[in-house]
Tab-separated table of C-alpha atoms in Angstrom:
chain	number	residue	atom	x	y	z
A	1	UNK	CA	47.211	158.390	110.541
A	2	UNK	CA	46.952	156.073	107.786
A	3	UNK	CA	43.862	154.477	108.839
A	4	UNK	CA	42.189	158.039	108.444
A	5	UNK	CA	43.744	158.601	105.194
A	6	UNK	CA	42.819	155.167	103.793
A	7	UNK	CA	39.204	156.252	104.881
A	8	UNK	CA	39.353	159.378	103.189
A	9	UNK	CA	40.362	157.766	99.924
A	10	UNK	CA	37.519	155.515	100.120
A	11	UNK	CA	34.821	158.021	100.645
A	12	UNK	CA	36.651	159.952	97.309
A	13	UNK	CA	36.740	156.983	95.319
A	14	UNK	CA	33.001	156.733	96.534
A	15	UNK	CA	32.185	159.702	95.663
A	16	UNK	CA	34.153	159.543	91.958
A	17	UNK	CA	31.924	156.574	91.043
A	18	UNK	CA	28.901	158.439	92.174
A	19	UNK	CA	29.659	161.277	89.875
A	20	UNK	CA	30.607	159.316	87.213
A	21	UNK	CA	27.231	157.219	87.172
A	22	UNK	CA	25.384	160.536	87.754
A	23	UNK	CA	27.066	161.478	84.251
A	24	UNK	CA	26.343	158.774	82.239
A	25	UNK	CA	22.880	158.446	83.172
A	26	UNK	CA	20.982	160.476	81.152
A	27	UNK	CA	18.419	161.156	83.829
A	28	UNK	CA	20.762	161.587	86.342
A	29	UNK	CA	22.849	164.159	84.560
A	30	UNK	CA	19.341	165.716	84.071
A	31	UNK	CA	18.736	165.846	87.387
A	32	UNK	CA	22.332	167.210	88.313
A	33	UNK	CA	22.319	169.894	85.841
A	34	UNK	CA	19.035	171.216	87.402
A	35	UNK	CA	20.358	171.256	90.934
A	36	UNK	CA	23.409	172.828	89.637
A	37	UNK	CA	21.410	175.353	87.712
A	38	UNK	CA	19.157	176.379	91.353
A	39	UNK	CA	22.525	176.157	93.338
A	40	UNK	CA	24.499	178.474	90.540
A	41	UNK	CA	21.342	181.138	90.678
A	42	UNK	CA	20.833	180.863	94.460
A	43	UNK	CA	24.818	181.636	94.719
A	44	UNK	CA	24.733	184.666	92.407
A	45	UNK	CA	22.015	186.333	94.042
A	46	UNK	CA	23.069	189.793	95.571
A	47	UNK	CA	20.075	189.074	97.929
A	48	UNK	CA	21.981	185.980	99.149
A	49	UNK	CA	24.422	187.682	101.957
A	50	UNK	CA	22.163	187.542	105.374
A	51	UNK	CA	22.844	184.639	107.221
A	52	UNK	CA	19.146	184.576	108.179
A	53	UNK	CA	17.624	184.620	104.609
A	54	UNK	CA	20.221	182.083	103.594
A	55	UNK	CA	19.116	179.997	106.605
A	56	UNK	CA	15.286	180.094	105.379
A	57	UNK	CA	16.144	179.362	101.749
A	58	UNK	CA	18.143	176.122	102.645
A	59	UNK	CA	15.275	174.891	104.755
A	60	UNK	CA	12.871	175.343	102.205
A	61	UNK	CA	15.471	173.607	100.117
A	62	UNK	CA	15.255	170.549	101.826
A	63	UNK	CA	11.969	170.299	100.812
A	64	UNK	CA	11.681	171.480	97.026
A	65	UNK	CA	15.475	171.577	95.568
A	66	UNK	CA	17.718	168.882	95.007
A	67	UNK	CA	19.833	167.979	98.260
A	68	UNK	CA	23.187	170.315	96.941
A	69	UNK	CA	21.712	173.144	96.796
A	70	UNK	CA	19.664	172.711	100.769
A	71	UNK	CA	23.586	172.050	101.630
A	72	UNK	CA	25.407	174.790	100.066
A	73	UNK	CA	22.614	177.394	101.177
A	74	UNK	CA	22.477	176.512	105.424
A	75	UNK	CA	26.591	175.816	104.602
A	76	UNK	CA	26.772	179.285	103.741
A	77	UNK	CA	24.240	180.108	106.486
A	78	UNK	CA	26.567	178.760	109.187
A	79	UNK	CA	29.314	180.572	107.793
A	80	UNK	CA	27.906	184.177	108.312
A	81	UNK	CA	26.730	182.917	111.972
A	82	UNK	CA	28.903	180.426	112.949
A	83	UNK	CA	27.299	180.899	116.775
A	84	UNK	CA	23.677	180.252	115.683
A	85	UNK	CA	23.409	176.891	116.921
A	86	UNK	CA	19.926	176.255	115.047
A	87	UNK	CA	21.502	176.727	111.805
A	88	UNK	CA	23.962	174.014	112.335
A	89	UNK	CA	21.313	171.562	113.467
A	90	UNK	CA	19.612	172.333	110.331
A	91	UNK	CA	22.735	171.409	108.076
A	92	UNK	CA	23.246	168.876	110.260
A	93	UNK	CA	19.714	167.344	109.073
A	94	UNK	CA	20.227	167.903	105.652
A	95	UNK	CA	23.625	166.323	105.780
A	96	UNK	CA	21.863	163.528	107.154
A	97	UNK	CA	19.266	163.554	104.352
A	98	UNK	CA	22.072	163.355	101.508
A	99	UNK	CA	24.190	160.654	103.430
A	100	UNK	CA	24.374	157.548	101.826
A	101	UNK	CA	26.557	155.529	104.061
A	102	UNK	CA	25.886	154.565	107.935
A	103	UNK	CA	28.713	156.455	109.179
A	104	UNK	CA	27.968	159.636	107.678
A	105	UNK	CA	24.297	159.264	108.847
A	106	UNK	CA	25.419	158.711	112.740
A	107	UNK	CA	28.653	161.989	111.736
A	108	UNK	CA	25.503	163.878	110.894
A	109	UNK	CA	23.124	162.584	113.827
A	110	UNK	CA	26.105	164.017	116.103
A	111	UNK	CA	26.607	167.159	114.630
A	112	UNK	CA	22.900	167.657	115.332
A	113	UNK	CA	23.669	166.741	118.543
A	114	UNK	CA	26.731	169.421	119.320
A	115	UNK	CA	24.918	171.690	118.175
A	116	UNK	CA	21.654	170.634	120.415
A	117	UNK	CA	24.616	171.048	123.476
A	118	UNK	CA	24.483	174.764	123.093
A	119	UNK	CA	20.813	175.584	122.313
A	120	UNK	CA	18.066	173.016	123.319
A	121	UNK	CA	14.957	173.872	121.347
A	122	UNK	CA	12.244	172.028	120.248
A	123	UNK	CA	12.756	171.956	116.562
A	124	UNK	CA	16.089	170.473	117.182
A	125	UNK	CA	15.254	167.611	119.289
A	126	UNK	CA	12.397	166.981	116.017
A	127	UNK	CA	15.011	166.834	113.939
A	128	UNK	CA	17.418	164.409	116.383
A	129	UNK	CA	14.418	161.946	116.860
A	130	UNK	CA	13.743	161.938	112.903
A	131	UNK	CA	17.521	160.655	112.250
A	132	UNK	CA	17.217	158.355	115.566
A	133	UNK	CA	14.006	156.687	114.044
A	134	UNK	CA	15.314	156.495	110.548
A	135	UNK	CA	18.370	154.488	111.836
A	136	UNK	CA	16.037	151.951	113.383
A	137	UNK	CA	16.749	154.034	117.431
A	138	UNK	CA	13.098	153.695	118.276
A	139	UNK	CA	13.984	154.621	122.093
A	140	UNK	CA	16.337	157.294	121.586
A	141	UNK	CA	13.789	158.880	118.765
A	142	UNK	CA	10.991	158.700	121.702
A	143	UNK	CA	13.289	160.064	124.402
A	144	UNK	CA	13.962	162.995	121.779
A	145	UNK	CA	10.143	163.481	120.545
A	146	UNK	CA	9.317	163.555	124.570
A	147	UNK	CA	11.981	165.911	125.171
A	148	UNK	CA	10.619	168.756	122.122
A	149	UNK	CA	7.116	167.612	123.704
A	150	UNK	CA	8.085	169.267	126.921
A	151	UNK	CA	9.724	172.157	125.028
A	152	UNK	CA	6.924	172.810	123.233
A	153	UNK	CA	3.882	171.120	124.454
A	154	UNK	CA	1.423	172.637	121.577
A	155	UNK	CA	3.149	171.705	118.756
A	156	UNK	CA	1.435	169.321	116.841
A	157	UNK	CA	4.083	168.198	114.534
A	158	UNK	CA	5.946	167.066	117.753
A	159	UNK	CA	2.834	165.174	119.059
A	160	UNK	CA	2.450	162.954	115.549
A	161	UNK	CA	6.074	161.965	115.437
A	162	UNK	CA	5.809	161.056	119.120
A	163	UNK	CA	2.966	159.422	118.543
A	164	UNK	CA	3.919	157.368	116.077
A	165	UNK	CA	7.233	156.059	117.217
A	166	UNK	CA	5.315	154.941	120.302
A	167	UNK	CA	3.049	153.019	117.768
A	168	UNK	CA	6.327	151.906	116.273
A	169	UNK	CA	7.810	150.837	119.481
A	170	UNK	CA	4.335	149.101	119.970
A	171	UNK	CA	4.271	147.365	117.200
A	172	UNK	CA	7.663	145.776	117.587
A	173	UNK	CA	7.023	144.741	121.190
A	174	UNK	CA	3.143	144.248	121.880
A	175	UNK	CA	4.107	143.904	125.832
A	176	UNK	CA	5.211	147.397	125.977
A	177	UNK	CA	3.352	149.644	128.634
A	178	UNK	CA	2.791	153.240	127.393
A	179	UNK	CA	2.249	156.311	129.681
């Protein structure tokens, strides 16, 4: 409908403008180039075709690469294994991580959440409350942290983000009983 397509003209132009700011700013461009560079060599690497290994790399991504190349590498993951539900809440994450706009944040949060449909696990439901919190969902973030808690009840990880949204929660509302 046109609604949709007006939408989708929007995000473009939004998107143009980002690229051509990116461009003229010399550190920007810098900064592109680079990521295109890592995404370019991570592509042409014959190494590059198990689903798995792409998987790991885009992960690792997320933490050390500029957000492109984290996308293109768990995109390329889901691909190759369409049916591995873990891989799509990972690109889900990092989708969330580039999004720049509210409603690609809570597109992003819900792909996470499809994908949660078919394969509850603990690192999932981590991920989930970690987009809930950063969207100001203090309560759904908890009910997610409690949920990977019960999944898996040694992980430590899981215990400080639980931890601290309950502090958050707290904070906000000093009345709140924990237990």
């Amino acid at each position: 409908p046109a609604g949709e397509a007006r939408t989708k003209a929007k995000e473009l132009y939004r998107r143009i403008c980002r690229a051509r700011i990116a461009l003229l700013d010399p550190a920007s461009r810098e900064a592109y180039d680079a990521g295109l560079v890592s995404r370019q060599q991570a592509m042409g690497s014959p190494a590059l075709k198990d689903p798995r290994e792409l998987f790991e790399r885009g992960r690792a991504a997320l933490a050390s690469e500029p957000i492109g190349v984290a996308l293109d590498l768990l995109g390329q993951a889901v691909e190759r294994a369409p049916d591995e539900a873990r891989y799509r809440t990972w690109l889900g994450y990092a989708r969330f991580t580039a999004a720049r706009s509210e409603p690609e944040r809570v597109k992003a949060s819900e792909e996470i959440k499809a994908a949660l449909l078919e394969a509850s696990d603990a690192e999932g439901f981590l991920l989930l409350g970690r987009c809930q919190r950063q969207m100001g969902h203090l309560f759904i973030a908890e009910r997610c942290y409690q949920r990977a808690e019960r999944l898996a009840p040694n992980d430590a990880e899981v215990r400080r983000e639980l931890e601290a949204v309950v502090a958050e929660r707290k904070a906000l509302d000093p009345k709140r009983q924990t237990g």
